[in-house]
PDB file of C-alpha atoms in Angstrom:
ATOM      1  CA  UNK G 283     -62.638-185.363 -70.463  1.00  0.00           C
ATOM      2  CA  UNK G 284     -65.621-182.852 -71.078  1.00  0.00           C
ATOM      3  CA  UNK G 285     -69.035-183.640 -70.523  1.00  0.00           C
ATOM      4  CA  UNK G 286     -68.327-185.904 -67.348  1.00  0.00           C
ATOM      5  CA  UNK G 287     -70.801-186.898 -64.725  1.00  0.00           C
ATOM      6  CA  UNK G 288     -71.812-184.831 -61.808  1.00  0.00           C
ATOM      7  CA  UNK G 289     -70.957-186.047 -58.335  1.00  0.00           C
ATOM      8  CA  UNK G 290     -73.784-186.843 -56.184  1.00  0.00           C
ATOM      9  CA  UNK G 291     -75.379-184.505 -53.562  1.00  0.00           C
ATOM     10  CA  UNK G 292     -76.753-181.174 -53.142  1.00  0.00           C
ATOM     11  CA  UNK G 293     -77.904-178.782 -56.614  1.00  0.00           C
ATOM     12  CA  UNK G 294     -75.402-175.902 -57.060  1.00  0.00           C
ATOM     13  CA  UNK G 295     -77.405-172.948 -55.670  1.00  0.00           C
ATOM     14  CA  UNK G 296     -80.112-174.775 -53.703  1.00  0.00           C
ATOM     15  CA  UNK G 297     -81.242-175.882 -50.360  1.00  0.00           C
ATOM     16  CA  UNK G 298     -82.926-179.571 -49.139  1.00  0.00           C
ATOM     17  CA  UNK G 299     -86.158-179.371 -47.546  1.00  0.00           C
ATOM     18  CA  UNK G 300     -84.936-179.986 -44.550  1.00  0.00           C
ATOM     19  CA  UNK G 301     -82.497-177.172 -44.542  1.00  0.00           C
ATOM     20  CA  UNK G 302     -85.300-174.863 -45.298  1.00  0.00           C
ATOM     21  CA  UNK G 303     -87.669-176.372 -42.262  1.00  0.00           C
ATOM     22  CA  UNK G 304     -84.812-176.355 -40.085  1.00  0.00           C
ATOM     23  CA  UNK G 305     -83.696-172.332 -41.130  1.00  0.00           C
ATOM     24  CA  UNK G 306     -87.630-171.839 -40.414  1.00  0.00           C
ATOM     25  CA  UNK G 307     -87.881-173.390 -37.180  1.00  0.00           C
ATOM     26  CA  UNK G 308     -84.871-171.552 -36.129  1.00  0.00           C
ATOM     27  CA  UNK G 309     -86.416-168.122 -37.517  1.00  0.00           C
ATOM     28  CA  UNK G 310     -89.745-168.700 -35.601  1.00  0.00           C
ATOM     29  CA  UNK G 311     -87.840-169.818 -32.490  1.00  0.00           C
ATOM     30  CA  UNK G 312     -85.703-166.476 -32.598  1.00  0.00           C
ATOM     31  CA  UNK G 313     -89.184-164.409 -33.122  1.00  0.00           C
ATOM     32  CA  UNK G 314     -90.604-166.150 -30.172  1.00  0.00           C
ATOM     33  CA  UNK G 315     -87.948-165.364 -27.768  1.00  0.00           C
ATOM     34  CA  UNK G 316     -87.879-161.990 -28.963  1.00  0.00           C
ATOM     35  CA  UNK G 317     -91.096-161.400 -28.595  1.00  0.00           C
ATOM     36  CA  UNK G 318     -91.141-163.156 -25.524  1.00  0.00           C
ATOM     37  CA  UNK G 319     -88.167-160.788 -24.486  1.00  0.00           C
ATOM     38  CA  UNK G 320     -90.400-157.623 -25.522  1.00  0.00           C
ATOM     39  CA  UNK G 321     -93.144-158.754 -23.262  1.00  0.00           C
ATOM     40  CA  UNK G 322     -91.637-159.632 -20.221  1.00  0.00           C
ATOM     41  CA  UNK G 323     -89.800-155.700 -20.515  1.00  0.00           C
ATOM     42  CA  UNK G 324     -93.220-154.217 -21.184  1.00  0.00           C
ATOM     43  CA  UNK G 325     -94.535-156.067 -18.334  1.00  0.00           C
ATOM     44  CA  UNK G 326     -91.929-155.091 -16.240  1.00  0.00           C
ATOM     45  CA  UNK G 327     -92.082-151.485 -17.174  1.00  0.00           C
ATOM     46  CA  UNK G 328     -96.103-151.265 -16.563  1.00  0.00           C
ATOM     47  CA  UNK G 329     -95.401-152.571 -13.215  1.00  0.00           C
ATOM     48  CA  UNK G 330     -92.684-150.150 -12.324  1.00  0.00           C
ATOM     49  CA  UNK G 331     -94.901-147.732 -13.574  1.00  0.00           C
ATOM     50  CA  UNK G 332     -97.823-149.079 -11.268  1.00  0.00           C
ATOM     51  CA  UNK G 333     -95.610-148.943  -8.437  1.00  0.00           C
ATOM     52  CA  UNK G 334     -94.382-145.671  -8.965  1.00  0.00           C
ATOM     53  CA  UNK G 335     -98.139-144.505  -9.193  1.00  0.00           C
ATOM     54  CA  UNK G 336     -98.997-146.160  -5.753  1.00  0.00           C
ATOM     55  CA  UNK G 337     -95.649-144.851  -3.924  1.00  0.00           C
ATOM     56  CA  UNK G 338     -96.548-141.308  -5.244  1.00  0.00           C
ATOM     57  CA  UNK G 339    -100.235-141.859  -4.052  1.00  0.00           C
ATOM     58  CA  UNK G 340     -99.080-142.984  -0.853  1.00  0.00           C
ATOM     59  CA  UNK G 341     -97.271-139.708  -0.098  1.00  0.00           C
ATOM     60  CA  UNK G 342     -99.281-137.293  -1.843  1.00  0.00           C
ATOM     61  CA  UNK G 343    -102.277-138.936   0.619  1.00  0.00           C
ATOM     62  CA  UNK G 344     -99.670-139.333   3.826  1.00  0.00           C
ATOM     63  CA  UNK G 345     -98.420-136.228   3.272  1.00  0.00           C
ATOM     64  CA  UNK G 346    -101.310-134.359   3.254  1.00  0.00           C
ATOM     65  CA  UNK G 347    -103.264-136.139   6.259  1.00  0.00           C
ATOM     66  CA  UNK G 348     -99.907-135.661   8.397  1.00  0.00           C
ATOM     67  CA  UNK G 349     -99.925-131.953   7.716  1.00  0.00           C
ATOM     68  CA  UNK G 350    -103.958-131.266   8.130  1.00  0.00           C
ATOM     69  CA  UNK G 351    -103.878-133.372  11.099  1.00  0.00           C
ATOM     70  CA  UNK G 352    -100.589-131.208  12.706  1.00  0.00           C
ATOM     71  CA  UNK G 353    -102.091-128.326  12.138  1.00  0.00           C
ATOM     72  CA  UNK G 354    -105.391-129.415  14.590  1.00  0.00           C
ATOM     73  CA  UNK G 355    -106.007-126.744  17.096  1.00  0.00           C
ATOM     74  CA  UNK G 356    -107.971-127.146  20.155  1.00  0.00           C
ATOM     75  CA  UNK G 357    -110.854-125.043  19.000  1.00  0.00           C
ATOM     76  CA  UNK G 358    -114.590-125.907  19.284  1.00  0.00           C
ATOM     77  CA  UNK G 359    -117.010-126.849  16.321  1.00  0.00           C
ATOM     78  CA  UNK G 360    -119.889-127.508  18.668  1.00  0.00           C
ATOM     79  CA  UNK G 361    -121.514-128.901  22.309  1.00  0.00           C
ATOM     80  CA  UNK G 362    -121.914-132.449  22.906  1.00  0.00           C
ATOM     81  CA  UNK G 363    -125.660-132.390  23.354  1.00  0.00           C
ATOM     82  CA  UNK G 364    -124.712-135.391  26.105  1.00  0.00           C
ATOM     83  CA  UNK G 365    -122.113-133.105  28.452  1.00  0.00           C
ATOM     84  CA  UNK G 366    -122.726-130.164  27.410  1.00  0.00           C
ATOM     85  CA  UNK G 367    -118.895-129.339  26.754  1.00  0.00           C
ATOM     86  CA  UNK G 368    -117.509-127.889  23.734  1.00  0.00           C
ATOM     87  CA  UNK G 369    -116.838-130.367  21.067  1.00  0.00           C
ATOM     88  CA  UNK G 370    -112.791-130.078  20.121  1.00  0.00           C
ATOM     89  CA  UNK G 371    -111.848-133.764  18.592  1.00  0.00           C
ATOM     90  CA  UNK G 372    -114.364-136.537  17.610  1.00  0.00           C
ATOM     91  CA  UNK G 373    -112.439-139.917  16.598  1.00  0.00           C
ATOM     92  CA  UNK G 374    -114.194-142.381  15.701  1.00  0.00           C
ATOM     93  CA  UNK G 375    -112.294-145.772  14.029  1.00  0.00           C
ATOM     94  CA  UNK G 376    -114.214-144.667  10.146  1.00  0.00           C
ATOM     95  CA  UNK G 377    -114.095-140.923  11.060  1.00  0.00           C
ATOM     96  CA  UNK G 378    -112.413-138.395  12.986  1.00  0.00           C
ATOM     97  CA  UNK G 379    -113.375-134.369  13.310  1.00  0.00           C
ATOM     98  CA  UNK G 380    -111.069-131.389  14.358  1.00  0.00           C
ATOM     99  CA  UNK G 381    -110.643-127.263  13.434  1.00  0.00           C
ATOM    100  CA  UNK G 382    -107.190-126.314  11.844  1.00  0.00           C
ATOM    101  CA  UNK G 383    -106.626-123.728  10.024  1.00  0.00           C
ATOM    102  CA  UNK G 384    -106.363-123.780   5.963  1.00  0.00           C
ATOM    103  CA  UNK G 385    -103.950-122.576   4.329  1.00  0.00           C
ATOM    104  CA  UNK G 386    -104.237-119.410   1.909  1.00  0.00           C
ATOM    105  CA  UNK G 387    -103.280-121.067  -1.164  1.00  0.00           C
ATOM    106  CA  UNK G 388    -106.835-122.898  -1.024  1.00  0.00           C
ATOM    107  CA  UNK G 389    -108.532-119.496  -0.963  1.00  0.00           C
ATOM    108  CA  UNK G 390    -110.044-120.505   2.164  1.00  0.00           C
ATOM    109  CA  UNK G 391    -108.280-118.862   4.707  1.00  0.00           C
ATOM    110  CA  UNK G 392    -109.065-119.215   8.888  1.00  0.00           C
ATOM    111  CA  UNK G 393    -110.709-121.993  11.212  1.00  0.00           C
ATOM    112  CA  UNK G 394    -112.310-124.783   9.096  1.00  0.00           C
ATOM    113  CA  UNK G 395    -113.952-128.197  10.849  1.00  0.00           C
ATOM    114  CA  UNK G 396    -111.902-131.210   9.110  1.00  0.00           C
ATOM    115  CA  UNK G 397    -114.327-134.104   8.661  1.00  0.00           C
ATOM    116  CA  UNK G 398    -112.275-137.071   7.500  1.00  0.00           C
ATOM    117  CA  UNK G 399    -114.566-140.104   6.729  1.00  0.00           C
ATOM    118  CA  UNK G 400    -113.945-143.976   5.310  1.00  0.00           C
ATOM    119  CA  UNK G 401    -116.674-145.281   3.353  1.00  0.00           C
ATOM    120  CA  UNK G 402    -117.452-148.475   2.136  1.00  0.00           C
ATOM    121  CA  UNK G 403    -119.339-148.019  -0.965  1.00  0.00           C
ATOM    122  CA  UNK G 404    -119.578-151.585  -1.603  1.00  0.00           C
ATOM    123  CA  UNK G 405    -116.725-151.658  -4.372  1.00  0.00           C
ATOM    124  CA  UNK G 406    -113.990-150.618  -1.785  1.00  0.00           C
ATOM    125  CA  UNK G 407    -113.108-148.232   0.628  1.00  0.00           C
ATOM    126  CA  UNK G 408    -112.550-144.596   0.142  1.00  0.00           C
ATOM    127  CA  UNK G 409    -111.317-141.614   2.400  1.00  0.00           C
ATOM    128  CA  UNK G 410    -113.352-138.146   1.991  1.00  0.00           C
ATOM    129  CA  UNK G 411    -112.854-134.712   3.243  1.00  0.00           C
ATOM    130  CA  UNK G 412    -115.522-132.386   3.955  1.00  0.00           C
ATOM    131  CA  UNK G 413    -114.829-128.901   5.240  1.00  0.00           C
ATOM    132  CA  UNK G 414    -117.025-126.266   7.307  1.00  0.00           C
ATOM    133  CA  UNK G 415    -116.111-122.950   8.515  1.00  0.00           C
ATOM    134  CA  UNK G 416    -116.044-122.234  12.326  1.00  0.00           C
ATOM    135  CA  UNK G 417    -117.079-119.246  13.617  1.00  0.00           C
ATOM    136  CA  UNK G 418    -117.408-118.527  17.445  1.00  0.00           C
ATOM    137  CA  UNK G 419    -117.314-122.430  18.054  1.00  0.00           C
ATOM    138  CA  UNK G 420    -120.084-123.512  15.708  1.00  0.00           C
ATOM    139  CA  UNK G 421    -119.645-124.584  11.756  1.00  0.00           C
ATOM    140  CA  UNK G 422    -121.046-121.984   9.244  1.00  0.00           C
ATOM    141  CA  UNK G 423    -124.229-123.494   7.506  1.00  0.00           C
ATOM    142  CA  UNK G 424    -123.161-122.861   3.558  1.00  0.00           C
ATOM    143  CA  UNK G 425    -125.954-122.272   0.980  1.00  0.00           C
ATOM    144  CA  UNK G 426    -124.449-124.084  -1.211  1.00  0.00           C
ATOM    145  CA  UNK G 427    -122.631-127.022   0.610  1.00  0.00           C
ATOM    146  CA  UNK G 428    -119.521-128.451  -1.278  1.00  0.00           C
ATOM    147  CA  UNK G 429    -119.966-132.066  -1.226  1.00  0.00           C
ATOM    148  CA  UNK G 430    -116.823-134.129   0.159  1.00  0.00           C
ATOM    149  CA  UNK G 431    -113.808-134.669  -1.704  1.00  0.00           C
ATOM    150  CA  UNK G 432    -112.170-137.866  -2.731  1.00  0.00           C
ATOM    151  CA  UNK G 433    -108.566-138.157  -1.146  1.00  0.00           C
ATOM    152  CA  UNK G 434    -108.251-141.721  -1.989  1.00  0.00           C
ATOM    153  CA  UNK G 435    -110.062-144.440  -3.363  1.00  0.00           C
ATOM    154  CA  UNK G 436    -109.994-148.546  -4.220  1.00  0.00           C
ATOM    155  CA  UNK G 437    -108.750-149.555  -0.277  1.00  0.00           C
ATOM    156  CA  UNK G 438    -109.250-152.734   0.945  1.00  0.00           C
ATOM    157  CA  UNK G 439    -110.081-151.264   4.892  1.00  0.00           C
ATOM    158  CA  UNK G 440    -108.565-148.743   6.558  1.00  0.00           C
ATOM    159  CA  UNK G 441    -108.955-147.344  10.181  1.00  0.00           C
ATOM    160  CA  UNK G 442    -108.286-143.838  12.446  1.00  0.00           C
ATOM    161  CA  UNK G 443    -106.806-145.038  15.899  1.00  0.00           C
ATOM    162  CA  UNK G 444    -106.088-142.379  18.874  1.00  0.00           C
ATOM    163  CA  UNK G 445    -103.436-142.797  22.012  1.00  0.00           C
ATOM    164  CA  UNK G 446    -102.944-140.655  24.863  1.00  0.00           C
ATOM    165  CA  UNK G 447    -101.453-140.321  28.635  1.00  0.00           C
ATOM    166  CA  UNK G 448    -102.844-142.976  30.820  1.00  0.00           C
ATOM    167  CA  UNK G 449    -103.444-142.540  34.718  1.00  0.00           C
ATOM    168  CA  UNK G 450     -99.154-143.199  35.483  1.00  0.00           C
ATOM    169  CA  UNK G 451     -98.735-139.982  33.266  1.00  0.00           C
ATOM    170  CA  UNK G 452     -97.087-142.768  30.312  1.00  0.00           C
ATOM    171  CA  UNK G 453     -98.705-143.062  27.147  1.00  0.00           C
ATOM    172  CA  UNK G 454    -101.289-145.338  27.548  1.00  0.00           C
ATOM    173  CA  UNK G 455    -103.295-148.274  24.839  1.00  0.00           C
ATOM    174  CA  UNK G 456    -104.411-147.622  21.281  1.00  0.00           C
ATOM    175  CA  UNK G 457    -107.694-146.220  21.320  1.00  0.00           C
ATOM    176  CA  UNK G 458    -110.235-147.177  18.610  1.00  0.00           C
ATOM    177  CA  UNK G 459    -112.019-144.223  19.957  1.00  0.00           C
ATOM    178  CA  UNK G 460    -111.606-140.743  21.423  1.00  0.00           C
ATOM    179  CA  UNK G 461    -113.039-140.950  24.554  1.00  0.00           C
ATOM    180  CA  UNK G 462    -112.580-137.339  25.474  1.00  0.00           C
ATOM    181  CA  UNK G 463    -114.243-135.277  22.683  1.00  0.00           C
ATOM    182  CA  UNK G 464    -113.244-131.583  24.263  1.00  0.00           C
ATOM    183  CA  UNK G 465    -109.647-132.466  24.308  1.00  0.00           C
ATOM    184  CA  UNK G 466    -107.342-133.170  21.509  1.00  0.00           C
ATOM    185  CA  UNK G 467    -105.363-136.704  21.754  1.00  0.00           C
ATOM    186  CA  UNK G 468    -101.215-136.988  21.606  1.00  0.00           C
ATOM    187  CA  UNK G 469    -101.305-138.953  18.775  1.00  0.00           C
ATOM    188  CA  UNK G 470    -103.530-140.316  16.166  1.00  0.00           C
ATOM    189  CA  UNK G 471    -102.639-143.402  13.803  1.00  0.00           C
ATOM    190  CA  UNK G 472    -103.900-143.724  10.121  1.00  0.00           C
ATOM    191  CA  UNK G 473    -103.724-147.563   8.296  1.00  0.00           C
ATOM    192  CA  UNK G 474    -104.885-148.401   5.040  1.00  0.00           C
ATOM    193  CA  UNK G 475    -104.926-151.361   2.849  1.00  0.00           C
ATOM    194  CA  UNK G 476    -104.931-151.668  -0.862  1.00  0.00           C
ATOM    195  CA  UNK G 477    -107.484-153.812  -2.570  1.00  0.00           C
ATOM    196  CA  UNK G 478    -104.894-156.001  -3.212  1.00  0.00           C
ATOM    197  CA  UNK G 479    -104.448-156.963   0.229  1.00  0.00           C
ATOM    198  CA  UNK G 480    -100.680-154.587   0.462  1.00  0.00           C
ATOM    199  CA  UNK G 481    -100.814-152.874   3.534  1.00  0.00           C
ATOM    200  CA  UNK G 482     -99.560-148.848   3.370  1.00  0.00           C
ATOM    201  CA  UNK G 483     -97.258-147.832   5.977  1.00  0.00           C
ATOM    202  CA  UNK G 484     -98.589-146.521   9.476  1.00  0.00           C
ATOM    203  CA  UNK G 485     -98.744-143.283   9.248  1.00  0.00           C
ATOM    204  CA  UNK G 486     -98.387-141.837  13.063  1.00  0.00           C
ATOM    205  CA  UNK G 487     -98.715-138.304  13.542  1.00  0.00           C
ATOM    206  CA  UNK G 488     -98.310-136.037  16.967  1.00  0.00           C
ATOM    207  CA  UNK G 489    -100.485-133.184  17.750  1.00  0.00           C
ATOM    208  CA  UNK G 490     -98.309-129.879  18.914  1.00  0.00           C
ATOM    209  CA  UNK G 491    -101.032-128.453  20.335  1.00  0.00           C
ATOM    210  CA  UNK G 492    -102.653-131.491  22.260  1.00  0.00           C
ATOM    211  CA  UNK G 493    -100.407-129.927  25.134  1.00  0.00           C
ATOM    212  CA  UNK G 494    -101.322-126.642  24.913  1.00  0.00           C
ATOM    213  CA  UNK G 495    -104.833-126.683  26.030  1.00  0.00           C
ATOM    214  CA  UNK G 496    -107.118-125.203  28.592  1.00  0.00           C
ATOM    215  CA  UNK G 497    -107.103-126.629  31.808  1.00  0.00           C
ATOM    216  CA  UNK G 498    -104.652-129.266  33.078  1.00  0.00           C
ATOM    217  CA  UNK G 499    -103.327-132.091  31.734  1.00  0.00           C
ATOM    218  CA  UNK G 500    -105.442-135.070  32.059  1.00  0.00           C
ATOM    219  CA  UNK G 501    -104.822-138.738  31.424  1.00  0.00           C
ATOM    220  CA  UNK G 502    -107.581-140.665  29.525  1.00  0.00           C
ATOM    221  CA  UNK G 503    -108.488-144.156  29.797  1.00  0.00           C
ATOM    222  CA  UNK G 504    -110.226-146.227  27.777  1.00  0.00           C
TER     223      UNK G 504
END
């Protein structure tokens, strides 16, 4: 029989409203999460990123600070107007002061004072480097003076410490300062902290020379 009556339910070709709320729910859920997905790996990348830009900043800074301060020769820069004796290592806990030699590469060959110095300027802490020439123990007044460079910048704190031989002939307290400024020390320390509170490694580094200087050994006390 032709013509008969359709069975109830759902139009040939066609959806129910709720089908089509449902499909969009689903479709906006899927966008979330993938954006959501997308996100969290572009988070994670910019932080691997970051990280990989403070571990390389950490060793370029390390690096170099371990080789200048290696390469510190007992040589004078000056007299202590106090003692009268020749001024060979100043360490201070914000600064520290010492004659090595430059390499060639900078273009500024021979004896140079080091002048390492932490400054707060009130946004964070930064370590600078300002350079002098020595010349028959004194630094060479420059016409032009080249104002201190930047080695690293946005630290938390950071501090110079200094250790020698004590009286038994062992190696003896940390010093915050150098208490004998015509000898170099055994060892010198370098900590900084990141404005975000992460602490860089110590960075310990020995002084070949410190036992190859004029007179006898001699133990220093705080």
């Amino acid at each position: 029989m032709s013509g008969g009556a359709r069975a109830p339910g759902r139009a040939a070709g066609g959806f129910t409203l709720i089908e089509v709320m449902l499909a969009t729910v689903l479709l906006a859920a899927g966008l979330g999460l993938a954006f959501a997905t997308l996100g969290a790996a572009s988070r994670s990348a910019a932080r691997g990123e970051a990280i990989a830009r403070d571990s390389e900043r950490m060793r370029a800074v390390e690096g170099f600070l371990r080789a200048r301060l290696s390469a510190a020769r007992p040589v004078a820069f000056g007299l202590d107007p106090g003692s009268a004796l020749p001024l060979r290592f100043v360490g201070e806990p914000e600064r520290l002061r010492f004659v090595a030699d430059l390499p060639d590469y900078l273009g500024r060959g021979g004896p140079y004072l080091h002048d390492f110095a932490l400054v707060d300027d009130g946004d964070g802490v930064r370590m600078t480097l300002g350079l002098g020439m020595v010349l028959a123990g004194e630094v060479v007044e420059e016409t032009a003076p080249r104002p201190p460079d930047t080695l690293v910048e946005g630290l938390r704190g950071a501090r110079f410490r200094y250790r020698a031989l004590d009286e038994t002939g062992r190696l003896g307290p940390w010093l915050d300062r150098w208490p004998a400024s015509d000898r170099l020390p055994l060892l010198v320390e370098a900590t900084l902290v990141d404005r975000d509170g992460r602490a860089w490694p110590p960075l310990v580094v020995a002084l070949p020379q410190a036992g190859a200087q004029i007179g006898e050994p001699m133990a220093v006390t705080p």
